[in-house]
């Protein structure tokens, strides 16, 4: 049965296992405290799983409006009609976690990816946008919020202390 699973189902199963393991497991769990290899995140303003704590057990995640992304954003209701927000890329950004940092790669989005909040109050709120692409770097356990499109936000490490 496992061989017949779709890639999305496999990711959902890994994410559920990571969420069950919790951030303190330290061995590829949710990673909310920076000790694990995965991610914990919360999506707001968009998507099919708004305001639901989510986890991905992998050290890399895709974020965008494509249904197979780990973090799905850009599925919104406007004027009473459900649809995709074309300001958000099919793959808006890729997030990679290492032992020392989280790197956000926004290489091809239409409107860019902006840091709007981070728990390290001394660190700059950087952005990557067309014409001025850059890698956004964060500490592994740092809480940070990225904005894509007009209203979509993704909070990484949402259980970490806020600024």
Tab-separated table of N, CA and C in Angstrom:
chain	number	residue	atom	x	y	z
A	1	UNK	N	0.821	-1.198	0.000
A	1	UNK	CA	0.000	0.000	0.000
A	1	UNK	C	0.860	1.256	0.000
A	2	UNK	N	2.025	1.199	0.671
A	2	UNK	CA	2.872	2.385	0.751
A	2	UNK	C	3.393	2.778	-0.619
A	3	UNK	N	3.649	1.799	-1.491
A	3	UNK	CA	4.165	2.106	-2.820
A	3	UNK	C	3.118	2.854	-3.649
A	4	UNK	N	1.833	2.671	-3.348
A	4	UNK	CA	0.767	3.311	-4.103
A	4	UNK	C	0.422	4.700	-3.569
A	5	UNK	N	0.993	5.102	-2.441
A	5	UNK	CA	0.704	6.416	-1.875
A	5	UNK	C	1.182	7.517	-2.796
A	6	UNK	N	0.398	8.580	-2.862
A	6	UNK	CA	0.821	9.750	-3.626
A	6	UNK	C	1.879	10.501	-2.825
A	7	UNK	N	2.676	11.366	-3.503
A	7	UNK	CA	3.667	12.161	-2.763
A	7	UNK	C	3.013	13.016	-1.681
A	8	UNK	N	1.830	13.583	-1.971
A	8	UNK	CA	1.142	14.421	-0.975
A	8	UNK	C	0.764	13.588	0.250
A	9	UNK	N	0.230	12.386	0.028
A	9	UNK	CA	-0.179	11.531	1.148
A	9	UNK	C	1.040	11.156	1.989
A	10	UNK	N	2.157	10.888	1.330
A	10	UNK	CA	3.380	10.553	2.051
A	10	UNK	C	3.809	11.723	2.931
A	11	UNK	N	3.768	12.960	2.377
A	11	UNK	CA	4.142	14.143	3.155
A	11	UNK	C	3.176	14.357	4.326
A	12	UNK	N	1.865	14.135	4.077
A	12	UNK	CA	0.890	14.307	5.153
A	12	UNK	C	1.167	13.314	6.282
A	13	UNK	N	1.503	12.072	5.920
A	13	UNK	CA	1.801	11.056	6.928
A	13	UNK	C	3.051	11.427	7.725
A	14	UNK	N	4.109	11.916	7.016
A	14	UNK	CA	5.332	12.354	7.701
A	14	UNK	C	5.038	13.527	8.614
A	15	UNK	N	4.220	14.473	8.136
A	15	UNK	CA	3.878	15.649	8.939
A	15	UNK	C	3.100	15.263	10.182
A	16	UNK	N	2.167	14.328	10.044
A	16	UNK	CA	1.398	13.873	11.200
A	16	UNK	C	2.306	13.191	12.217
A	17	UNK	N	3.255	12.390	11.723
A	17	UNK	CA	4.196	11.725	12.629
A	17	UNK	C	5.076	12.749	13.335
A	18	UNK	N	5.502	13.786	12.605
A	18	UNK	CA	6.337	14.828	13.207
A	18	UNK	C	5.558	15.600	14.258
A	19	UNK	N	4.294	15.900	13.972
A	19	UNK	CA	3.473	16.632	14.941
A	19	UNK	C	3.254	15.784	16.191
A	20	UNK	N	3.038	14.483	16.005
A	20	UNK	CA	2.837	13.598	17.152
A	20	UNK	C	4.104	13.487	17.991
A	21	UNK	N	5.269	13.511	17.330
A	21	UNK	CA	6.537	13.410	18.054
A	21	UNK	C	6.784	14.651	18.892
A	22	UNK	N	6.293	15.796	18.415
A	22	UNK	CA	6.452	17.038	19.170
A	22	UNK	C	7.820	17.650	18.986
A	23	UNK	N	7.930	18.940	19.307
A	23	UNK	CA	9.171	19.658	19.063
A	23	UNK	C	10.317	19.244	19.959
A	24	UNK	N	10.061	18.602	21.079
A	24	UNK	CA	11.150	18.271	21.991
A	24	UNK	C	11.779	16.918	21.704
A	25	UNK	N	11.297	16.240	20.647
A	25	UNK	CA	11.834	14.914	20.374
A	25	UNK	C	13.275	14.958	19.911
A	26	UNK	N	13.674	16.052	19.235
A	26	UNK	CA	15.068	16.239	18.851
A	26	UNK	C	15.542	15.369	17.717
A	27	UNK	N	14.748	14.447	17.226
A	27	UNK	CA	15.225	13.553	16.177
A	27	UNK	C	14.382	13.603	14.938
A	28	UNK	N	14.263	14.756	14.314
A	28	UNK	CA	13.480	14.856	13.097
A	28	UNK	C	12.026	15.109	13.371
A	29	UNK	N	11.691	15.534	14.550
A	29	UNK	CA	10.312	15.846	14.876
A	29	UNK	C	9.929	17.185	14.324
A	30	UNK	N	8.992	17.851	14.976
A	30	UNK	CA	8.465	19.110	14.496
A	30	UNK	C	9.505	20.191	14.405
A	31	UNK	N	10.484	20.193	15.262
A	31	UNK	CA	11.552	21.160	15.168
A	31	UNK	C	11.206	22.523	15.692
A	32	UNK	N	10.134	22.683	16.443
A	32	UNK	CA	9.711	23.990	16.924
A	32	UNK	C	10.735	24.663	17.817
A	33	UNK	N	11.615	23.898	18.444
A	33	UNK	CA	12.626	24.494	19.310
A	33	UNK	C	13.994	24.536	18.633
A	34	UNK	N	14.029	24.173	17.348
A	34	UNK	CA	15.292	24.209	16.613
A	34	UNK	C	16.104	22.938	16.747
A	35	UNK	N	15.633	21.978	17.549
A	35	UNK	CA	16.428	20.779	17.765
A	35	UNK	C	16.182	19.703	16.719
A	36	UNK	N	15.006	19.696	16.098
A	36	UNK	CA	14.688	18.657	15.139
A	36	UNK	C	15.029	19.079	13.725
A	37	UNK	N	14.822	18.163	12.800
A	37	UNK	CA	15.162	18.437	11.410
A	37	UNK	C	13.989	19.012	10.638
A	38	UNK	N	12.794	19.038	11.205
A	38	UNK	CA	11.604	19.461	10.481
A	38	UNK	C	11.191	20.884	10.779
A	39	UNK	N	9.958	21.174	10.404
A	39	UNK	CA	9.385	22.512	10.566
A	39	UNK	C	8.032	22.426	11.245
A	40	UNK	N	7.716	23.450	12.026
A	40	UNK	CA	6.354	23.698	12.476
A	40	UNK	C	5.966	25.047	11.912
A	41	UNK	N	4.711	25.151	11.448
A	41	UNK	CA	4.291	26.409	10.839
A	41	UNK	C	2.784	26.581	10.974
A	42	UNK	N	2.375	27.817	10.813
A	42	UNK	CA	0.978	28.217	10.909
A	42	UNK	C	0.711	29.153	9.745
A	43	UNK	N	-0.334	28.895	8.977
A	43	UNK	CA	-0.696	29.725	7.830
A	43	UNK	C	-1.879	30.594	8.223
A	44	UNK	N	-1.844	31.875	7.845
A	44	UNK	CA	-2.985	32.758	8.099
A	44	UNK	C	-3.284	33.586	6.856
A	45	UNK	N	-4.544	33.944	6.685
A	45	UNK	CA	-4.962	34.793	5.586
A	45	UNK	C	-5.197	34.078	4.274
A	46	UNK	N	-4.985	32.763	4.221
A	46	UNK	CA	-5.112	32.041	2.958
A	46	UNK	C	-5.006	30.537	3.186
A	47	UNK	N	-5.376	29.785	2.178
A	47	UNK	CA	-5.107	28.350	2.186
A	47	UNK	C	-6.190	27.497	2.786
A	48	UNK	N	-6.107	26.214	2.500
A	48	UNK	CA	-7.117	25.285	2.994
A	48	UNK	C	-6.976	24.936	4.480
A	49	UNK	N	-5.830	25.233	5.098
A	49	UNK	CA	-5.611	24.849	6.501
A	49	UNK	C	-5.223	26.068	7.346
A	50	UNK	N	-5.934	27.169	7.140
A	50	UNK	CA	-5.666	28.418	7.860
A	50	UNK	C	-5.815	28.220	9.359
A	51	UNK	N	-4.893	28.787	10.114
A	51	UNK	CA	-4.895	28.793	11.582
A	51	UNK	C	-4.754	27.412	12.198
A	52	UNK	N	-4.278	26.451	11.454
A	52	UNK	CA	-4.073	25.089	11.957
A	52	UNK	C	-2.569	24.839	12.081
A	53	UNK	N	-2.104	24.476	13.281
A	53	UNK	CA	-0.696	24.167	13.470
A	53	UNK	C	-0.339	22.960	12.602
A	54	UNK	N	0.675	23.125	11.773
A	54	UNK	CA	1.089	22.067	10.856
A	54	UNK	C	2.563	21.759	11.079
A	55	UNK	N	2.966	20.577	10.668
A	55	UNK	CA	4.364	20.171	10.812
A	55	UNK	C	4.795	19.392	9.584
A	56	UNK	N	6.065	19.519	9.261
A	56	UNK	CA	6.681	18.728	8.199
A	56	UNK	C	7.950	18.132	8.787
A	57	UNK	N	8.095	16.835	8.722
A	57	UNK	CA	9.229	16.158	9.327
A	57	UNK	C	10.519	16.290	8.535
A	58	UNK	N	10.428	16.777	7.325
A	58	UNK	CA	11.597	16.907	6.454
A	58	UNK	C	12.344	18.207	6.753
A	59	UNK	N	13.612	18.252	6.387
A	59	UNK	CA	14.419	19.455	6.547
A	59	UNK	C	14.241	20.443	5.414
A	60	UNK	N	13.324	20.145	4.484
A	60	UNK	CA	13.024	21.081	3.405
A	60	UNK	C	11.522	21.056	3.138
A	61	UNK	N	10.982	22.226	2.829
A	61	UNK	CA	9.565	22.322	2.486
A	61	UNK	C	9.395	23.285	1.315
A	62	UNK	N	8.352	23.035	0.544
A	62	UNK	CA	7.943	23.930	-0.528
A	62	UNK	C	6.713	24.687	-0.067
A	63	UNK	N	6.645	25.973	-0.394
A	63	UNK	CA	5.487	26.791	-0.067
A	63	UNK	C	4.973	27.431	-1.347
A	64	UNK	N	3.681	27.309	-1.605
A	64	UNK	CA	3.083	27.931	-2.781
A	64	UNK	C	1.644	27.503	-2.947
A	65	UNK	N	1.059	27.875	-4.087
A	65	UNK	CA	-0.346	27.553	-4.325
A	65	UNK	C	-0.543	26.186	-4.977
A	66	UNK	N	0.554	25.559	-5.434
A	66	UNK	CA	0.472	24.219	-5.998
A	66	UNK	C	0.035	23.243	-4.909
A	67	UNK	N	-0.937	22.419	-5.189
A	67	UNK	CA	-1.531	21.536	-4.189
A	67	UNK	C	-0.584	20.539	-3.554
A	68	UNK	N	0.545	20.230	-4.208
A	68	UNK	CA	1.495	19.277	-3.648
A	68	UNK	C	2.571	19.941	-2.786
A	69	UNK	N	2.510	21.265	-2.620
A	69	UNK	CA	3.455	21.933	-1.721
A	69	UNK	C	3.186	21.500	-0.286
A	70	UNK	N	4.210	21.541	0.539
A	70	UNK	CA	4.048	21.216	1.961
A	70	UNK	C	3.233	22.288	2.667
A	71	UNK	N	3.437	23.539	2.272
A	71	UNK	CA	2.700	24.682	2.825
A	71	UNK	C	1.881	25.260	1.675
A	72	UNK	N	0.565	25.039	1.699
A	72	UNK	CA	-0.295	25.501	0.616
A	72	UNK	C	-0.895	26.845	0.996
A	73	UNK	N	-0.616	27.849	0.164
A	73	UNK	CA	-1.153	29.197	0.344
A	73	UNK	C	-1.730	29.655	-0.997
A	74	UNK	N	-2.526	30.715	-0.971
A	74	UNK	CA	-3.033	31.282	-2.211
A	74	UNK	C	-4.354	30.721	-2.687
A	75	UNK	N	-5.017	29.907	-1.871
A	75	UNK	CA	-6.354	29.420	-2.196
A	75	UNK	C	-7.308	30.255	-1.359
A	76	UNK	N	-8.010	31.178	-2.010
A	76	UNK	CA	-8.777	32.190	-1.279
A	76	UNK	C	-10.161	32.365	-1.869
A	77	UNK	N	-11.008	33.006	-1.074
A	77	UNK	CA	-12.335	33.376	-1.529
A	77	UNK	C	-12.351	34.886	-1.696
A	78	UNK	N	-12.639	35.350	-2.917
A	78	UNK	CA	-12.724	36.785	-3.218
A	78	UNK	C	-14.058	37.045	-3.893
A	79	UNK	N	-14.814	37.977	-3.348
A	79	UNK	CA	-16.126	38.281	-3.923
A	79	UNK	C	-17.043	37.078	-3.925
A	80	UNK	N	-16.892	36.202	-2.919
A	80	UNK	CA	-17.732	35.021	-2.807
A	80	UNK	C	-17.330	33.870	-3.718
A	81	UNK	N	-16.224	34.037	-4.455
A	81	UNK	CA	-15.786	33.003	-5.400
A	81	UNK	C	-14.450	32.429	-4.938
A	82	UNK	N	-14.391	31.083	-4.844
A	82	UNK	CA	-13.140	30.405	-4.491
A	82	UNK	C	-12.215	30.392	-5.694
A	83	UNK	N	-10.920	30.601	-5.445
A	83	UNK	CA	-9.960	30.555	-6.540
A	83	UNK	C	-8.545	30.689	-6.033
A	84	UNK	N	-7.609	30.670	-6.961
A	84	UNK	CA	-6.195	30.800	-6.622
A	84	UNK	C	-5.765	32.253	-6.762
A	85	UNK	N	-4.958	32.716	-5.833
A	85	UNK	CA	-4.385	34.052	-5.888
A	85	UNK	C	-3.138	33.978	-6.762
A	86	UNK	N	-3.213	34.558	-7.953
A	86	UNK	CA	-2.114	34.445	-8.911
A	86	UNK	C	-0.929	35.329	-8.552
A	87	UNK	N	-1.037	36.135	-7.489
A	87	UNK	CA	0.110	36.894	-6.998
A	87	UNK	C	1.074	35.989	-6.239
A	88	UNK	N	0.598	34.815	-5.864
A	88	UNK	CA	1.414	33.824	-5.147
A	88	UNK	C	1.838	32.763	-6.149
A	89	UNK	N	3.114	32.429	-6.141
A	89	UNK	CA	3.653	31.466	-7.096
A	89	UNK	C	3.199	30.043	-6.824
A	90	UNK	N	3.235	29.222	-7.858
A	90	UNK	CA	2.946	27.798	-7.674
A	90	UNK	C	3.901	27.227	-6.627
A	91	UNK	N	5.168	27.631	-6.729
A	91	UNK	CA	6.133	27.390	-5.657
A	91	UNK	C	6.700	28.766	-5.328
A	92	UNK	N	6.249	29.331	-4.237
A	92	UNK	CA	6.642	30.689	-3.834
A	92	UNK	C	8.061	30.710	-3.289
A	93	UNK	N	8.350	29.749	-2.384
A	93	UNK	CA	9.705	29.651	-1.850
A	93	UNK	C	9.993	28.246	-1.379
A	94	UNK	N	11.272	27.978	-1.203
A	94	UNK	CA	11.747	26.721	-0.634
A	94	UNK	C	12.411	27.068	0.688
A	95	UNK	N	12.101	26.334	1.734
A	95	UNK	CA	12.740	26.521	3.043
A	95	UNK	C	13.604	25.294	3.331
A	96	UNK	N	14.854	25.546	3.715
A	96	UNK	CA	15.782	24.475	4.074
A	96	UNK	C	16.277	24.700	5.495
A	97	UNK	N	16.267	23.643	6.306
A	97	UNK	CA	16.755	23.722	7.686
A	97	UNK	C	18.063	22.960	7.787
A	98	UNK	N	19.061	23.623	8.365
A	98	UNK	CA	20.308	22.957	8.710
A	98	UNK	C	20.445	23.035	10.227
A	99	UNK	N	21.513	22.515	10.755
A	99	UNK	CA	21.733	22.580	12.199
A	99	UNK	C	21.965	24.015	12.667
A	100	UNK	N	22.372	24.895	11.749
A	100	UNK	CA	22.772	26.245	12.142
A	100	UNK	C	21.841	27.348	11.686
A	101	UNK	N	20.959	27.077	10.686
A	101	UNK	CA	20.094	28.136	10.185
A	101	UNK	C	18.941	27.570	9.369
A	102	UNK	N	17.969	28.446	9.145
A	102	UNK	CA	16.891	28.172	8.204
A	102	UNK	C	17.085	29.146	7.057
A	103	UNK	N	17.127	28.627	5.838
A	103	UNK	CA	17.313	29.462	4.654
A	103	UNK	C	16.048	29.417	3.808
A	104	UNK	N	15.566	30.600	3.435
A	104	UNK	CA	14.390	30.730	2.584
A	104	UNK	C	14.872	31.191	1.214
A	105	UNK	N	14.557	30.403	0.182
A	105	UNK	CA	14.954	30.718	-1.183
A	105	UNK	C	13.710	31.088	-1.992
A	106	UNK	N	13.571	32.352	-2.316
A	106	UNK	CA	12.495	32.850	-3.162
A	106	UNK	C	13.150	33.247	-4.475
A	107	UNK	N	13.112	32.363	-5.447
A	107	UNK	CA	13.891	32.574	-6.675
A	107	UNK	C	13.056	32.994	-7.873
A	108	UNK	N	11.755	32.785	-7.839
A	108	UNK	CA	10.978	33.017	-9.048
A	108	UNK	C	9.579	33.541	-8.771
A	109	UNK	N	9.288	33.989	-7.575
A	109	UNK	CA	7.940	34.465	-7.286
A	109	UNK	C	7.651	35.764	-8.027
A	110	UNK	N	6.379	36.026	-8.209
A	110	UNK	CA	5.945	37.215	-8.933
A	110	UNK	C	6.054	38.481	-8.086
A	111	UNK	N	5.711	38.385	-6.802
A	111	UNK	CA	5.669	39.565	-5.927
A	111	UNK	C	6.639	39.505	-4.756
A	112	UNK	N	7.404	38.434	-4.624
A	112	UNK	CA	8.397	38.344	-3.566
A	112	UNK	C	7.880	37.764	-2.266
A	113	UNK	N	8.801	37.632	-1.330
A	113	UNK	CA	8.536	37.104	0.004
A	113	UNK	C	9.141	38.080	1.000
A	114	UNK	N	8.342	38.524	1.968
A	114	UNK	CA	8.766	39.549	2.921
A	114	UNK	C	8.753	39.023	4.343
A	115	UNK	N	9.778	39.356	5.121
A	115	UNK	CA	9.783	39.067	6.555
A	115	UNK	C	9.035	40.221	7.225
A	116	UNK	N	7.972	39.921	7.952
A	116	UNK	CA	7.191	40.980	8.595
A	116	UNK	C	7.322	40.972	10.115
A	117	UNK	N	7.882	39.878	10.651
A	117	UNK	CA	8.063	39.784	12.107
A	117	UNK	C	9.099	38.718	12.382
A	118	UNK	N	9.906	38.943	13.413
A	118	UNK	CA	10.830	37.908	13.865
A	118	UNK	C	11.114	38.095	15.347
A	119	UNK	N	11.357	36.979	16.042
A	119	UNK	CA	11.563	37.042	17.486
A	119	UNK	C	12.896	37.669	17.858
A	120	UNK	N	13.872	37.639	16.952
A	120	UNK	CA	15.133	38.331	17.182
A	120	UNK	C	14.927	39.789	16.776
A	121	UNK	N	14.575	40.619	17.734
A	121	UNK	CA	14.237	42.012	17.477
A	121	UNK	C	15.370	42.846	16.903
A	122	UNK	N	16.611	42.380	17.039
A	122	UNK	CA	17.753	43.129	16.494
A	122	UNK	C	17.993	42.824	15.020
A	123	UNK	N	17.430	41.746	14.534
A	123	UNK	CA	17.679	41.320	13.154
A	123	UNK	C	16.792	42.095	12.179
A	124	UNK	N	17.294	42.357	10.987
A	124	UNK	CA	16.513	43.114	9.999
A	124	UNK	C	15.355	42.295	9.427
A	125	UNK	N	14.320	42.997	8.982
A	125	UNK	CA	13.175	42.379	8.318
A	125	UNK	C	13.452	42.415	6.812
A	126	UNK	N	14.120	41.376	6.329
A	126	UNK	CA	14.553	41.330	4.933
A	126	UNK	C	13.452	40.814	4.025
A	127	UNK	N	13.623	41.102	2.738
A	127	UNK	CA	12.698	40.587	1.737
A	127	UNK	C	13.481	40.165	0.500
A	128	UNK	N	12.848	39.324	-0.287
A	128	UNK	CA	13.387	38.904	-1.570
A	128	UNK	C	12.290	39.177	-2.584
A	129	UNK	N	12.611	39.921	-3.619
A	129	UNK	CA	11.597	40.268	-4.610
A	129	UNK	C	12.241	40.311	-5.989
A	130	UNK	N	11.424	40.302	-7.033
A	130	UNK	CA	11.984	40.382	-8.386
A	130	UNK	C	12.887	41.611	-8.518
A	131	UNK	N	14.048	41.420	-9.079
A	131	UNK	CA	15.018	42.498	-9.230
A	131	UNK	C	15.947	42.658	-8.043
A	132	UNK	N	15.599	42.056	-6.922
A	132	UNK	CA	16.429	42.125	-5.714
A	132	UNK	C	16.265	40.834	-4.912
A	133	UNK	N	16.663	39.721	-5.516
A	133	UNK	CA	16.537	38.408	-4.862
A	133	UNK	C	17.637	38.249	-3.834
A	134	UNK	N	17.294	37.623	-2.717
A	134	UNK	CA	18.285	37.300	-1.691
A	134	UNK	C	17.783	36.110	-0.889
A	135	UNK	N	18.712	35.412	-0.277
A	135	UNK	CA	18.373	34.315	0.629
A	135	UNK	C	18.043	34.941	1.982
A	136	UNK	N	16.919	34.548	2.567
A	136	UNK	CA	16.526	35.031	3.883
A	136	UNK	C	16.995	34.002	4.904
A	137	UNK	N	17.771	34.440	5.895
A	137	UNK	CA	18.361	33.527	6.878
A	137	UNK	C	17.813	33.798	8.271
A	138	UNK	N	17.541	32.716	9.001
A	138	UNK	CA	17.001	32.783	10.357
A	138	UNK	C	17.671	31.720	11.214
A	139	UNK	N	17.685	31.936	12.520
A	139	UNK	CA	18.172	30.911	13.451
A	139	UNK	C	17.163	29.758	13.460
A	140	UNK	N	17.603	28.515	13.668
A	140	UNK	CA	16.700	27.365	13.593
A	140	UNK	C	15.502	27.428	14.535
A	141	UNK	N	15.659	27.956	15.736
A	141	UNK	CA	14.550	28.013	16.685
A	141	UNK	C	13.833	29.353	16.719
A	142	UNK	N	14.236	30.263	15.851
A	142	UNK	CA	13.644	31.603	15.839
A	142	UNK	C	12.225	31.571	15.273
A	143	UNK	N	11.344	32.336	15.903
A	143	UNK	CA	9.988	32.513	15.386
A	143	UNK	C	10.039	33.644	14.367
A	144	UNK	N	9.533	33.381	13.142
A	144	UNK	CA	9.495	34.440	12.133
A	144	UNK	C	8.266	34.284	11.258
A	145	UNK	N	7.812	35.412	10.721
A	145	UNK	CA	6.602	35.448	9.909
A	145	UNK	C	6.966	35.981	8.532
A	146	UNK	N	6.588	35.223	7.510
A	146	UNK	CA	6.800	35.628	6.128
A	146	UNK	C	5.454	35.964	5.501
A	147	UNK	N	5.437	37.018	4.695
A	147	UNK	CA	4.230	37.416	3.988
A	147	UNK	C	4.447	37.200	2.499
A	148	UNK	N	3.457	36.614	1.848
A	148	UNK	CA	3.476	36.410	0.403
A	148	UNK	C	2.147	36.900	-0.156
A	149	UNK	N	2.161	37.369	-1.393
A	149	UNK	CA	0.937	37.938	-1.947
A	149	UNK	C	0.546	39.171	-1.153
A	150	UNK	N	-0.747	39.410	-1.019
A	150	UNK	CA	-1.232	40.591	-0.299
A	150	UNK	C	-1.498	40.337	1.177
A	151	UNK	N	-2.017	39.163	1.504
A	151	UNK	CA	-2.447	38.924	2.884
A	151	UNK	C	-2.005	37.592	3.469
A	152	UNK	N	-1.372	36.738	2.683
A	152	UNK	CA	-1.003	35.407	3.163
A	152	UNK	C	0.244	35.498	4.036
A	153	UNK	N	0.193	34.873	5.201
A	153	UNK	CA	1.345	34.846	6.112
A	153	UNK	C	1.608	33.429	6.575
A	154	UNK	N	2.904	33.119	6.704
A	154	UNK	CA	3.334	31.818	7.220
A	154	UNK	C	4.236	32.098	8.413
A	155	UNK	N	3.848	31.576	9.578
A	155	UNK	CA	4.634	31.724	10.798
A	155	UNK	C	5.394	30.429	11.032
A	156	UNK	N	6.717	30.513	11.055
A	156	UNK	CA	7.563	29.361	11.356
A	156	UNK	C	7.873	29.369	12.845
A	157	UNK	N	7.955	28.201	13.451
A	157	UNK	CA	8.186	28.035	14.892
A	157	UNK	C	7.173	28.845	15.694
A	158	UNK	N	5.874	28.655	15.429
A	158	UNK	CA	4.864	29.495	16.080
A	158	UNK	C	4.803	29.371	17.596
A	159	UNK	N	5.328	28.267	18.149
A	159	UNK	CA	5.289	28.102	19.611
A	159	UNK	C	6.488	28.720	20.300
A	160	UNK	N	7.483	29.198	19.539
A	160	UNK	CA	8.638	29.883	20.126
A	160	UNK	C	8.179	31.240	20.651
A	161	UNK	N	8.936	31.788	21.582
A	161	UNK	CA	8.575	33.071	22.179
A	161	UNK	C	8.519	34.168	21.119
A	162	UNK	N	7.473	34.957	21.162
A	162	UNK	CA	7.312	36.080	20.229
A	162	UNK	C	8.189	37.235	20.666
A	163	UNK	N	8.391	38.176	19.737
A	163	UNK	CA	9.238	39.349	20.037
A	163	UNK	C	8.635	40.194	21.134
